mmCIF file of C-alpha atoms in Angstrom:
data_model
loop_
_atom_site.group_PDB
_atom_site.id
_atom_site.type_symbol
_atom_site.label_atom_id
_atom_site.label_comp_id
_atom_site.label_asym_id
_atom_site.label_seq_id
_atom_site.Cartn_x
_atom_site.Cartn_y
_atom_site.Cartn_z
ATOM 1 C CA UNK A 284 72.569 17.161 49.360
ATOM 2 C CA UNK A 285 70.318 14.201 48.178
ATOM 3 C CA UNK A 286 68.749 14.034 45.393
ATOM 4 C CA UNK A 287 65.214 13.796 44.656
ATOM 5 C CA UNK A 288 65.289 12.913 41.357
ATOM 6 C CA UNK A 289 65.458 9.303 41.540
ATOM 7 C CA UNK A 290 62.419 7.141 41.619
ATOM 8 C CA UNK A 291 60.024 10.345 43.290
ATOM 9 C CA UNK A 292 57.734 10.079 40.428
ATOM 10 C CA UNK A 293 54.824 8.517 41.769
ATOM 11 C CA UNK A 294 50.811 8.559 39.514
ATOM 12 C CA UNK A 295 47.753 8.254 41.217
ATOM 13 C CA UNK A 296 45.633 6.061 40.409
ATOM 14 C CA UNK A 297 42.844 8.225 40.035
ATOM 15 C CA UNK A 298 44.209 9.773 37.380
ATOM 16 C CA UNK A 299 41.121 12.484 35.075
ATOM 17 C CA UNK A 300 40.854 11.163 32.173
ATOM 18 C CA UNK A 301 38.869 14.387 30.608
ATOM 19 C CA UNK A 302 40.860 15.584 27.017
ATOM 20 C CA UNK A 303 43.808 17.680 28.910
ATOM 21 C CA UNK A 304 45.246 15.353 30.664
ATOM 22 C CA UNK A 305 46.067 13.320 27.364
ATOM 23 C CA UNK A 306 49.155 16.113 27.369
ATOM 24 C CA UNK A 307 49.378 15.786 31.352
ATOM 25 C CA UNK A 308 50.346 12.872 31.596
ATOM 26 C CA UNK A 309 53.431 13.498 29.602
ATOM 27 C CA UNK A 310 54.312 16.237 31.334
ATOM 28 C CA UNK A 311 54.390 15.246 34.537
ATOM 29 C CA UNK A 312 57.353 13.187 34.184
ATOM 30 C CA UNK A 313 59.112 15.654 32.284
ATOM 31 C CA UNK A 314 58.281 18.340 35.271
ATOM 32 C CA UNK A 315 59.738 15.912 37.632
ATOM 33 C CA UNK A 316 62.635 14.195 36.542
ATOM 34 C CA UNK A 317 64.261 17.097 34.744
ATOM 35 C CA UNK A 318 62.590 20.349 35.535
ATOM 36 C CA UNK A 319 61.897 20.636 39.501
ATOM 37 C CA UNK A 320 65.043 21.534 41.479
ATOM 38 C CA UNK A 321 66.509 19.172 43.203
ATOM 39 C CA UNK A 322 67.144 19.905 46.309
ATOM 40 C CA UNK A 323 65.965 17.624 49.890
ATOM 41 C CA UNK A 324 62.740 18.897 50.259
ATOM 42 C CA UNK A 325 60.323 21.738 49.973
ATOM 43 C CA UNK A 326 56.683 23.317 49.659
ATOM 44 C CA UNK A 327 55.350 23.343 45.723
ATOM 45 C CA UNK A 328 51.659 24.462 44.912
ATOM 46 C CA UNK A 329 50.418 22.694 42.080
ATOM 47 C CA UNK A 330 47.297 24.778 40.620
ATOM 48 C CA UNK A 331 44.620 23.631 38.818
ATOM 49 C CA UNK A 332 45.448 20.148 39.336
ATOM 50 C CA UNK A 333 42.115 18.693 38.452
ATOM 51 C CA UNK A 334 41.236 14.975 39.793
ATOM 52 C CA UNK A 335 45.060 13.714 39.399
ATOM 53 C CA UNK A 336 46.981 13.441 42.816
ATOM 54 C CA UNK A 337 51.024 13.601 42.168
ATOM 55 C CA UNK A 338 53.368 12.354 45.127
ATOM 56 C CA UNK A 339 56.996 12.699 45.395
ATOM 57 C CA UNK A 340 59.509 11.989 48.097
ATOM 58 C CA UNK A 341 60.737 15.146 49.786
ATOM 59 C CA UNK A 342 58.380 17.532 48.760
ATOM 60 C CA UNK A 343 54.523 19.017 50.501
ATOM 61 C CA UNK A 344 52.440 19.471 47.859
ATOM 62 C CA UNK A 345 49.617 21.656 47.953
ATOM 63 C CA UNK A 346 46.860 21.556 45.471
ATOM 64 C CA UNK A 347 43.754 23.736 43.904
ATOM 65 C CA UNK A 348 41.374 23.850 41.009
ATOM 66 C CA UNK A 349 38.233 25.786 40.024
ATOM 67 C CA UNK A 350 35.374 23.777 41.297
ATOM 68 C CA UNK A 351 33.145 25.289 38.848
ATOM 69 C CA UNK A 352 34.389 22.912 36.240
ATOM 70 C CA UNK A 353 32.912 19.561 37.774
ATOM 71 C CA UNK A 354 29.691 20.815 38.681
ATOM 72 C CA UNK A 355 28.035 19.344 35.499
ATOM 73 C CA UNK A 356 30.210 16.040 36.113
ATOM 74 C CA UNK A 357 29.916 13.056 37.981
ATOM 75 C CA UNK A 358 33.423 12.932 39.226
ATOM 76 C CA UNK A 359 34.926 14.586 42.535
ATOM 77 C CA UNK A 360 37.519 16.325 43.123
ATOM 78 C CA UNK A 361 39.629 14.857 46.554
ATOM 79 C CA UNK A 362 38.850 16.629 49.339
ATOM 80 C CA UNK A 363 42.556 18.031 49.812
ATOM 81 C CA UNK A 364 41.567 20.190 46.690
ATOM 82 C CA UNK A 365 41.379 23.898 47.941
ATOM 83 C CA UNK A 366 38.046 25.396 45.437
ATOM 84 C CA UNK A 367 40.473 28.533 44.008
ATOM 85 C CA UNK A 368 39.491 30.795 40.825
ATOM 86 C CA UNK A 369 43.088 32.010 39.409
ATOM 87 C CA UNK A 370 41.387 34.704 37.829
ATOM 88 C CA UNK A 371 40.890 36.437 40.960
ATOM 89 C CA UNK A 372 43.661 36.628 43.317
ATOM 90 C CA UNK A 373 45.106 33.235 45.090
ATOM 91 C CA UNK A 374 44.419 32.671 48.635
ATOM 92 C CA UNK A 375 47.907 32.031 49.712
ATOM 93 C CA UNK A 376 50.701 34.126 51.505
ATOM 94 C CA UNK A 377 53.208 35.842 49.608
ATOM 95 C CA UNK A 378 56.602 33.544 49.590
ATOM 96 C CA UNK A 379 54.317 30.717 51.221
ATOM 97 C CA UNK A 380 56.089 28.007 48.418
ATOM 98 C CA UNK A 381 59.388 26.845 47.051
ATOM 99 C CA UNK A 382 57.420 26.604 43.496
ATOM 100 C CA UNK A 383 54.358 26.684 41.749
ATOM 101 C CA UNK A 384 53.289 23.905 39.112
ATOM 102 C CA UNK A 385 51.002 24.794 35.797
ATOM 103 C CA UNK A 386 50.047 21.847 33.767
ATOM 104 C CA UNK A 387 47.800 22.545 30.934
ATOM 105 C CA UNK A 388 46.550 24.871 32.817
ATOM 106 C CA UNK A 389 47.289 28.751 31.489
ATOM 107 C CA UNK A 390 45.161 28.217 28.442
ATOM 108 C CA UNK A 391 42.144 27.974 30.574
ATOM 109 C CA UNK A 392 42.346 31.208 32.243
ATOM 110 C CA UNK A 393 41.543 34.734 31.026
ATOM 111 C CA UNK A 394 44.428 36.649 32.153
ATOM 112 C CA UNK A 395 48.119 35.134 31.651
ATOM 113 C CA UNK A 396 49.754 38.348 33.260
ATOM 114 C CA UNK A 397 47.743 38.016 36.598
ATOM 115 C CA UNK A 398 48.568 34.537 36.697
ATOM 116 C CA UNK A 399 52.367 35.178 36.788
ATOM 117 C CA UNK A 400 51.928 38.068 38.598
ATOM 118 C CA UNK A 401 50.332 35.579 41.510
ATOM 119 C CA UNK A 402 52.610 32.517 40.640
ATOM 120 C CA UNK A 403 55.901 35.137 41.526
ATOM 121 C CA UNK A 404 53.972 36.574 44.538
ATOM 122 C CA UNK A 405 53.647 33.428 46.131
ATOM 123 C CA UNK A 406 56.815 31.047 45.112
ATOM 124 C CA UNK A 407 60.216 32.418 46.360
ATOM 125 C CA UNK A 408 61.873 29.661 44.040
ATOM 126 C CA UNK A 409 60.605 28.847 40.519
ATOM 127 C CA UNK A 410 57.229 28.366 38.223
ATOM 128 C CA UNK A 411 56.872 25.716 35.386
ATOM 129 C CA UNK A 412 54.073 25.654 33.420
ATOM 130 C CA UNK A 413 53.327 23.535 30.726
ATOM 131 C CA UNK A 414 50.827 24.366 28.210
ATOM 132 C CA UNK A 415 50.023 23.492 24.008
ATOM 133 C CA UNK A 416 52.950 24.499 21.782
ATOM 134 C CA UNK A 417 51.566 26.730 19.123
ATOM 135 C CA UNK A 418 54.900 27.455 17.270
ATOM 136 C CA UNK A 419 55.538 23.383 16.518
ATOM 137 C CA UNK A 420 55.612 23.005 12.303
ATOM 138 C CA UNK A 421 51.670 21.511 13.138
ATOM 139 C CA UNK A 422 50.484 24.320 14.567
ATOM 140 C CA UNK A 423 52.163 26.772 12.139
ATOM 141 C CA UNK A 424 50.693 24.722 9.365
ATOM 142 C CA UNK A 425 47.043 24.405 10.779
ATOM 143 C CA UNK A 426 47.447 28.181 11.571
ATOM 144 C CA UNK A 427 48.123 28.820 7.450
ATOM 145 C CA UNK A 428 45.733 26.587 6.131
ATOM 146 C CA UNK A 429 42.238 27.340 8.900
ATOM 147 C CA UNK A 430 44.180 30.737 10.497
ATOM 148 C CA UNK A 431 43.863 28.881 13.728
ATOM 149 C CA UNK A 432 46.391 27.396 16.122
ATOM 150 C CA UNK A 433 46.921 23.724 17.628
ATOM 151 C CA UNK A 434 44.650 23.086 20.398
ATOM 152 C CA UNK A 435 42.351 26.369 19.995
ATOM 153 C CA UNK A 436 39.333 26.076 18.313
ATOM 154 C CA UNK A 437 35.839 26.764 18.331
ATOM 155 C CA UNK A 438 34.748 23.311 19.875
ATOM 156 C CA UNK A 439 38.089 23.362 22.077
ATOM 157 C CA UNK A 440 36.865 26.536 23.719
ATOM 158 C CA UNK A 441 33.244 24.465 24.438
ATOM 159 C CA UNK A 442 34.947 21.089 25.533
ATOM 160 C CA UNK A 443 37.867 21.712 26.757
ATOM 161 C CA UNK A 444 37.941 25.612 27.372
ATOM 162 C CA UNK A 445 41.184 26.538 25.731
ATOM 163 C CA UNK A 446 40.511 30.020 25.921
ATOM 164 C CA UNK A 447 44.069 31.421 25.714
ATOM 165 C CA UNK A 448 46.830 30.606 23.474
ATOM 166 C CA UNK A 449 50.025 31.558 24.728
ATOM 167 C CA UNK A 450 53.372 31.568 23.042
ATOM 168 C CA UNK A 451 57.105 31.530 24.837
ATOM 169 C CA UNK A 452 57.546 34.654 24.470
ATOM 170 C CA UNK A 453 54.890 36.146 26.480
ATOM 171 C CA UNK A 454 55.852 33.917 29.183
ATOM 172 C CA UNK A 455 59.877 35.493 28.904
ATOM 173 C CA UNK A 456 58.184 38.706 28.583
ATOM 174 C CA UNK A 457 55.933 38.395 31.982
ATOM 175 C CA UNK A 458 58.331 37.098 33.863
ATOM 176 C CA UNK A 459 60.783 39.585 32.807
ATOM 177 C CA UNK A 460 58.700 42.046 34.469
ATOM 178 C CA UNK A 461 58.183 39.999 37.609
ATOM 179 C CA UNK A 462 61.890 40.376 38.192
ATOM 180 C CA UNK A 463 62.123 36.479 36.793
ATOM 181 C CA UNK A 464 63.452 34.527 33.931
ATOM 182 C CA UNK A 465 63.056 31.614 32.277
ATOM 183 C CA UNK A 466 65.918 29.426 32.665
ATOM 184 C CA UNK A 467 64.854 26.521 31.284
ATOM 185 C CA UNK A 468 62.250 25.282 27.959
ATOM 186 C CA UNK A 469 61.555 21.956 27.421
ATOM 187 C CA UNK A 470 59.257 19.642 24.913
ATOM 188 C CA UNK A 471 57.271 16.583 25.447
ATOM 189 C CA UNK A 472 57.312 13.596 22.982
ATOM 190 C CA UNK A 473 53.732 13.493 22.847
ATOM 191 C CA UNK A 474 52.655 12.179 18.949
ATOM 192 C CA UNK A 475 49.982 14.411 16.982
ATOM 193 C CA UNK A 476 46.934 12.952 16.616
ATOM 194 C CA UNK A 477 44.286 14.245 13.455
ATOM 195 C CA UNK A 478 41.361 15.878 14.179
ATOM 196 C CA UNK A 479 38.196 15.595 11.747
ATOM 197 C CA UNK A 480 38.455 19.200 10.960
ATOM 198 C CA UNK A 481 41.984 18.997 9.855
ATOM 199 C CA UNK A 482 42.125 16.121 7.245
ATOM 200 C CA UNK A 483 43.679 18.179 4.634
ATOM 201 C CA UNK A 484 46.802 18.359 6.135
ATOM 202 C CA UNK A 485 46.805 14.545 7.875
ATOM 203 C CA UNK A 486 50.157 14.063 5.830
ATOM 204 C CA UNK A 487 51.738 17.088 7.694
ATOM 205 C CA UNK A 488 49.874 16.555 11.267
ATOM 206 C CA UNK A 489 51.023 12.758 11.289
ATOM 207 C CA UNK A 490 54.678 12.977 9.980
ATOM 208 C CA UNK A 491 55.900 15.170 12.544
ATOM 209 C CA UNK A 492 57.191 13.950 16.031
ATOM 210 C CA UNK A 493 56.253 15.041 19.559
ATOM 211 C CA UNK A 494 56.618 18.535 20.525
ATOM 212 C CA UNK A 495 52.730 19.166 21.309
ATOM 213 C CA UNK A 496 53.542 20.331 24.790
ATOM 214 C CA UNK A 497 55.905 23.049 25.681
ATOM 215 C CA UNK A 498 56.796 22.852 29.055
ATOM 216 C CA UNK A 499 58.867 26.140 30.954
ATOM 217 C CA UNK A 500 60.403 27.067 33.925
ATOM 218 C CA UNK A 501 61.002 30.529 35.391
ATOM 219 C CA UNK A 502 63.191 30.909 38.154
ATOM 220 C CA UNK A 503 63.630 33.983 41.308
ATOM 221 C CA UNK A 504 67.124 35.926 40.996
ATOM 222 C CA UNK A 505 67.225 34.464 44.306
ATOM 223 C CA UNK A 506 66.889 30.986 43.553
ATOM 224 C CA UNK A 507 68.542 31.375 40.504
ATOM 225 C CA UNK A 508 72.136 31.856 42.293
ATOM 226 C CA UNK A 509 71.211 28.574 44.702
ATOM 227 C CA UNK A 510 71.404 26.760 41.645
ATOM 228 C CA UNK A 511 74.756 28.211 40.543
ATOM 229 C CA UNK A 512 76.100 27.550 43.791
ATOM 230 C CA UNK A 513 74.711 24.078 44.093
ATOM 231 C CA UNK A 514 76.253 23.490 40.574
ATOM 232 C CA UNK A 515 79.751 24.837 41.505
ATOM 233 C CA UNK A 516 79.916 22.760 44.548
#
């Protein structure tokens, strides 16, 4: 079986350049050189995908966002966009994709547990999701000096709507239930940068490397024992 892996990465050039994809932009990489199976080809739904178009070799991508969000903007999103709310439930069939893709995008919604409930209901294969690490040493120290975490404050929730935090083990925990687990938990070397609100602690924010994304994959009992097979051959 081929490989994937090598030179599929491919960035748009039409890349959003609103706050979140700062941390995007990392991922992606990550997602795709060490986290997406690799197998010859396959269906992956990549939600809330904002303005930024992702190609690889061997894969169909499918992609949606919330139009809501660029109503006040001047920028479009491409017409192969499908306008989906992932609060409500997800237009798709159940099984309809290999995987579903989540960057910097859980922290948005309301509801984590409806979003892996959905995620599950339509992949047959796996879920990564990558999303703010609040357990790095920055956000544990921001969290004990303002009793706040990395990424979530008051002007986050107006600017960039970081609405949920969500730690690693909620994600273990939901897709525990979903019959799932997470196989895999990765970090991206993104550096800390030092907010106005948080000069205080600069000292602590600055010295500390990468680690401001956490990125995770779940993976089907199903696919799960693909991979062991694929391994042991």
């Amino acid at each position: 079986m081929k490989s994937i892996r090598e030179g599929r990465f491919i960035e748009a050039k039409n890349v959003n350049s609103r706050g979140r994809l700062r941390g995007s932009k990392d991922s992606w990489p990550l997602i795709w050189n060490k986290m997406i199976p690799a197998i010859e080809k396959g269906k992956v739904l990549d939600v809330g995908c904002g303005e930024h178009i992702w190609s690889s070799s061997g894969w169909t991508i499918s992609r949606c966002d919330n139009f809501e969000q660029y109503l006040d903007e001047e920028r479009k999103l491409p017409k192969s966009v499908l306008d989906v709310d992932l609060n409500k439930d997800w237009p798709y069939v159940s099984d309809e994709f290999d995987g579903v893709t989540a960057v910097d995008v859980i922290e948005h919604l309301e509801n984590i547990w409806h979003f892996f409930r959905e995620a599950t209901r339509v992949s047959r294969g796996f879920v990564i999701i990558a999303t703010p690490n609040t357990t790095s040493k920055v956000s544990k120290a921001i969290f004990q000096r303002y009793g706040r975490l990395w990424s979530f404050t008051e002007n986050s929730v107006r600017t960039s709507h970081h609405i949920t935090p969500i730690f690693l083990w909620q994600i273990k925990l939901a897709a525990k239930k979903c019959g799932w687990r997470v196989d895999k938990v990765m970090y991206t070397n993104t550096p800390y940068y030092c907010t106005k609100d948080c000069r205080d602690i600069k000292d602590v924010i600055l010295s500390q490397p990468g680690k401001r994304n956490i990125v995770i994959r779940a993976v089907s009992p199903l696919f799960e024992s693909s991979l062991k097979k694929e391994k042991k051959a």
